[in-house]
mmCIF file of C-alpha atoms in Angstrom:
data_model
loop_
_atom_site.group_PDB
_atom_site.id
_atom_site.type_symbol
_atom_site.label_atom_id
_atom_site.label_comp_id
_atom_site.label_asym_id
_atom_site.label_seq_id
_atom_site.Cartn_x
_atom_site.Cartn_y
_atom_site.Cartn_z
ATOM 1 C CA MET A 344 0.065 0.083 -0.008
ATOM 2 C CA ASP A 345 1.164 3.636 -0.739
ATOM 3 C CA GLU A 346 0.873 6.251 1.738
ATOM 4 C CA LYS A 347 -2.694 7.556 0.570
ATOM 5 C CA GLU A 348 -4.041 3.804 0.750
ATOM 6 C CA LEU A 349 -2.452 3.509 4.305
ATOM 7 C CA LYS A 350 -4.097 6.918 5.108
ATOM 8 C CA ASP A 351 -7.569 5.827 3.780
ATOM 9 C CA ALA A 352 -7.603 2.518 5.475
ATOM 10 C CA LEU A 353 -6.582 4.212 8.772
ATOM 11 C CA LEU A 354 -9.469 6.916 8.394
ATOM 12 C CA LYS A 355 -11.838 4.200 7.807
ATOM 13 C CA LEU A 356 -10.896 2.434 11.039
ATOM 14 C CA ILE A 357 -11.125 5.620 13.023
ATOM 15 C CA LEU A 358 -14.603 6.368 11.995
ATOM 16 C CA GLU A 359 -15.744 2.758 12.504
ATOM 17 C CA LYS A 360 -13.888 2.140 15.934
ATOM 18 C CA ALA A 361 -12.700 5.554 17.472
ATOM 19 C CA LEU A 362 -15.546 8.283 16.788
ATOM 20 C CA ARG A 363 -18.205 8.203 19.535
ATOM 21 C CA ARG A 364 -21.101 10.604 20.031
ATOM 22 C CA GLY A 365 -22.436 11.821 23.284
ATOM 23 C CA ASP A 366 -21.659 14.303 26.027
ATOM 24 C CA PHE A 367 -17.849 14.091 27.027
ATOM 25 C CA THR A 368 -15.204 15.831 29.257
ATOM 26 C CA LEU A 369 -11.953 16.045 27.353
ATOM 27 C CA ALA A 370 -8.445 16.049 29.293
ATOM 28 C CA SER A 371 -8.277 19.690 28.701
ATOM 29 C CA GLY A 372 -11.422 20.065 30.877
ATOM 30 C CA LYS A 373 -13.586 21.359 27.720
ATOM 31 C CA LYS A 374 -16.840 19.955 26.837
ATOM 32 C CA ALA A 375 -17.470 18.176 23.671
ATOM 33 C CA SER A 376 -20.326 16.408 21.802
ATOM 34 C CA PHE A 377 -18.170 13.646 20.277
ATOM 35 C CA TYR A 378 -15.057 11.638 21.608
ATOM 36 C CA LEU A 379 -12.168 10.153 19.787
ATOM 37 C CA ASP A 380 -10.946 7.134 21.615
ATOM 38 C CA GLY A 381 -7.592 6.800 20.083
ATOM 39 C CA LYS A 382 -6.942 3.676 22.057
ATOM 40 C CA GLN A 383 -9.506 1.855 19.868
ATOM 41 C CA ILE A 384 -7.188 2.298 16.927
ATOM 42 C CA THR A 385 -3.728 2.099 18.757
ATOM 43 C CA LEU A 386 -4.378 -0.990 20.648
ATOM 44 C CA ASP A 387 -6.071 -2.562 17.683
ATOM 45 C CA PRO A 388 -3.602 -4.684 15.658
ATOM 46 C CA GLN A 389 -4.536 -3.253 12.137
ATOM 47 C CA GLY A 390 -5.134 0.220 13.652
ATOM 48 C CA LEU A 391 -1.660 0.289 15.227
ATOM 49 C CA PHE A 392 -0.013 -1.185 12.220
ATOM 50 C CA LEU A 393 -1.381 1.359 9.785
ATOM 51 C CA THR A 394 -0.792 4.220 12.302
ATOM 52 C CA GLY A 395 2.960 3.081 12.511
ATOM 53 C CA LYS A 396 3.287 2.780 8.749
ATOM 54 C CA VAL A 397 1.706 6.154 8.065
ATOM 55 C CA ILE A 398 4.151 7.823 10.500
ATOM 56 C CA LEU A 399 7.229 6.173 8.967
ATOM 57 C CA ALA A 400 6.005 7.448 5.695
ATOM 58 C CA MET A 401 5.714 10.931 7.237
ATOM 59 C CA LEU A 402 9.159 10.676 8.570
ATOM 60 C CA HIS A 403 10.911 9.864 5.237
ATOM 61 C CA GLY A 404 13.868 12.371 4.832
ATOM 62 C CA VAL A 405 13.481 13.801 8.324
ATOM 63 C CA LYS A 406 16.604 13.187 10.646
ATOM 64 C CA VAL A 407 15.350 11.361 13.569
ATOM 65 C CA ASP A 408 16.903 9.178 16.302
ATOM 66 C CA ALA A 409 13.898 8.333 18.619
ATOM 67 C CA VAL A 410 10.294 8.618 18.662
ATOM 68 C CA GLY A 411 7.963 8.777 21.697
ATOM 69 C CA GLY A 412 5.742 11.062 23.675
ATOM 70 C CA PRO A 413 3.439 11.595 26.691
ATOM 71 C CA THR A 414 2.071 8.147 28.400
ATOM 72 C CA LEU A 415 -0.623 6.700 27.696
ATOM 73 C CA GLY A 416 -1.275 7.989 24.190
ATOM 74 C CA ALA A 417 2.182 7.880 22.822
ATOM 75 C CA ASP A 418 3.172 4.375 24.233
ATOM 76 C CA PRO A 419 1.630 1.918 21.616
ATOM 77 C CA ILE A 420 2.401 4.462 18.807
ATOM 78 C CA ALA A 421 6.100 4.894 19.659
ATOM 79 C CA ALA A 422 6.470 0.932 20.036
ATOM 80 C CA ALA A 423 4.884 0.409 16.544
ATOM 81 C CA VAL A 424 6.984 3.116 14.791
ATOM 82 C CA SER A 425 10.281 1.879 16.591
ATOM 83 C CA LEU A 426 9.332 -1.757 15.610
ATOM 84 C CA LEU A 427 8.418 -1.185 11.974
ATOM 85 C CA SER A 428 11.559 1.037 11.703
ATOM 86 C CA SER A 429 13.881 -1.904 12.564
ATOM 87 C CA GLN A 430 12.401 -3.726 9.538
ATOM 88 C CA SER A 431 13.394 -0.688 7.292
ATOM 89 C CA GLY A 432 16.945 -0.795 8.251
ATOM 90 C CA LYS A 433 16.926 2.486 10.121
ATOM 91 C CA PRO A 434 15.834 1.571 13.610
ATOM 92 C CA LEU A 435 14.440 4.330 15.867
ATOM 93 C CA ARG A 436 14.618 4.086 19.674
ATOM 94 C CA ALA A 437 11.115 4.521 21.510
ATOM 95 C CA PHE A 438 10.650 6.384 24.775
ATOM 96 C CA ILE A 439 7.713 7.238 27.015
ATOM 97 C CA VAL A 440 7.273 10.467 29.023
ATOM 98 C CA ARG A 441 5.742 10.072 32.466
ATOM 99 C CA LYS A 442 3.248 12.513 33.958
ATOM 100 C CA GLU A 443 5.562 12.712 36.795
ATOM 101 C CA ALA A 444 9.001 10.963 37.766
ATOM 102 C CA LYS A 445 8.696 8.030 39.772
ATOM 103 C CA LYS A 446 9.613 8.232 43.465
ATOM 104 C CA HIS A 447 11.420 5.099 43.420
ATOM 105 C CA GLY A 448 13.964 2.961 41.251
ATOM 106 C CA THR A 449 15.591 5.399 38.696
ATOM 107 C CA GLN A 450 13.202 8.049 39.308
ATOM 108 C CA LYS A 451 13.321 8.939 35.681
ATOM 109 C CA MET A 452 10.777 11.187 33.847
ATOM 110 C CA VAL A 453 11.608 9.671 30.513
ATOM 111 C CA GLU A 454 11.537 5.845 30.142
ATOM 112 C CA GLY A 455 13.289 3.779 27.428
ATOM 113 C CA PRO A 456 16.448 3.709 25.793
ATOM 114 C CA ALA A 457 18.392 6.854 27.214
ATOM 115 C CA ILE A 458 17.882 10.110 25.016
ATOM 116 C CA GLN A 459 20.981 11.593 24.513
ATOM 117 C CA PRO A 460 22.120 15.280 24.150
ATOM 118 C CA GLY A 461 21.876 16.086 20.579
ATOM 119 C CA ASP A 462 19.237 13.244 19.689
ATOM 120 C CA HIS A 463 16.631 14.623 16.938
ATOM 121 C CA VAL A 464 13.433 13.169 18.398
ATOM 122 C CA VAL A 465 9.817 13.259 17.135
ATOM 123 C CA MET A 466 6.945 13.309 19.602
ATOM 124 C CA LEU A 467 4.046 11.291 19.171
ATOM 125 C CA GLU A 468 0.282 11.143 20.621
ATOM 126 C CA ASP A 469 -2.877 9.891 19.680
ATOM 127 C CA VAL A 470 -5.413 12.672 19.920
ATOM 128 C CA ILE A 471 -4.573 16.172 20.699
ATOM 129 C CA THR A 472 -6.744 19.202 21.668
ATOM 130 C CA THR A 473 -4.729 22.075 22.851
ATOM 131 C CA GLY A 474 -1.413 20.457 22.706
ATOM 132 C CA GLY A 475 -0.641 21.290 26.427
ATOM 133 C CA SER A 476 0.106 17.667 27.381
ATOM 134 C CA VAL A 477 2.499 17.210 24.475
ATOM 135 C CA LEU A 478 4.270 20.631 25.213
ATOM 136 C CA LYS A 479 4.968 19.485 28.613
ATOM 137 C CA ALA A 480 6.415 16.221 27.269
ATOM 138 C CA ILE A 481 8.589 18.060 24.770
ATOM 139 C CA GLN A 482 10.100 20.389 27.718
ATOM 140 C CA ASP A 483 11.000 17.191 29.785
ATOM 141 C CA VAL A 484 12.759 15.627 26.529
ATOM 142 C CA GLU A 485 14.286 19.019 25.805
ATOM 143 C CA ALA A 486 15.647 18.985 29.242
ATOM 144 C CA LEU A 487 17.727 16.038 28.479
ATOM 145 C CA GLY A 488 19.391 17.740 25.447
ATOM 146 C CA ALA A 489 17.035 16.344 22.620
ATOM 147 C CA LYS A 490 15.906 18.387 19.617
ATOM 148 C CA VAL A 491 12.257 18.017 18.853
ATOM 149 C CA VAL A 492 12.332 17.944 15.078
ATOM 150 C CA LYS A 493 8.423 16.921 14.577
ATOM 151 C CA THR A 494 5.238 16.386 16.394
ATOM 152 C CA ILE A 495 2.839 13.964 14.905
ATOM 153 C CA CYS A 496 -0.840 13.070 16.238
ATOM 154 C CA LEU A 497 -3.120 10.552 15.055
ATOM 155 C CA VAL A 498 -5.963 13.054 15.202
ATOM 156 C CA ASP A 499 -5.986 16.880 15.945
ATOM 157 C CA ARG A 500 -9.239 18.112 17.573
ATOM 158 C CA ASN A 501 -8.622 21.535 15.989
ATOM 159 C CA GLU A 502 -8.644 23.516 19.547
ATOM 160 C CA GLY A 503 -5.110 25.369 19.513
ATOM 161 C CA ALA A 504 -2.710 22.719 19.139
ATOM 162 C CA ALA A 505 -1.481 23.669 15.827
ATOM 163 C CA LYS A 506 -0.478 27.095 17.380
ATOM 164 C CA THR A 507 0.986 25.722 20.429
ATOM 165 C CA LEU A 508 2.985 23.055 18.824
ATOM 166 C CA ASP A 509 3.917 25.114 15.407
ATOM 167 C CA ALA A 510 7.724 25.457 16.457
ATOM 168 C CA TYR A 511 7.865 21.700 17.070
ATOM 169 C CA GLY A 512 7.196 20.643 13.312
ATOM 170 C CA TYR A 513 3.191 19.949 14.082
ATOM 171 C CA SER A 514 1.741 17.401 11.489
ATOM 172 C CA PRO A 515 -1.403 15.735 12.432
ATOM 173 C CA ILE A 516 -2.365 12.802 10.251
ATOM 174 C CA PHE A 517 -5.805 13.756 10.378
ATOM 175 C CA ASN A 518 -8.030 16.634 11.882
ATOM 176 C CA LEU A 519 -11.907 16.892 12.547
ATOM 177 C CA GLU A 520 -12.737 17.942 8.964
ATOM 178 C CA ASP A 521 -11.056 14.841 7.613
ATOM 179 C CA LEU A 522 -13.384 12.867 10.205
ATOM 180 C CA GLY A 523 -16.516 14.961 9.146
ATOM 181 C CA VAL A 524 -16.985 16.495 12.603
ATOM 182 C CA SER A 525 -16.458 19.925 14.006
#
């Protein structure tokens, strides 16, 4: 499948499995008449495969060493992209940014193979509303000396993330218009 066919198949899955209508409160605290349950895609074998393949296609020509983002939305996506990248001959490390550092063990904020100063990283997320959670994770990764070269999400809810994350190469795979909702 080419990138367009991958995206078409992924969009179809999102519409079938992840889009729910009703009254919801989002992580940002905002109220919404629909909800995008990204985990219905990123924890589904076909959805996760398609998400990983689309993101790898989006990274073609981008200098990147590692992929990851805030737990829980980025966890399966980062693992899929890392796994699929190993098959392409250019393996990418995966990482996860915790909401807060552990109080025991290594007490790390960022888990996975160590982010090195100068690493070029891509931040990932399933659904983004304002971009606040990803921005905090970006700050945690930058504190380790990494450079965020791109930020990719499965779906942008079109509520400010583009402005918040513009300086970090923000590229949603889909937005609300693509899903036919607003």
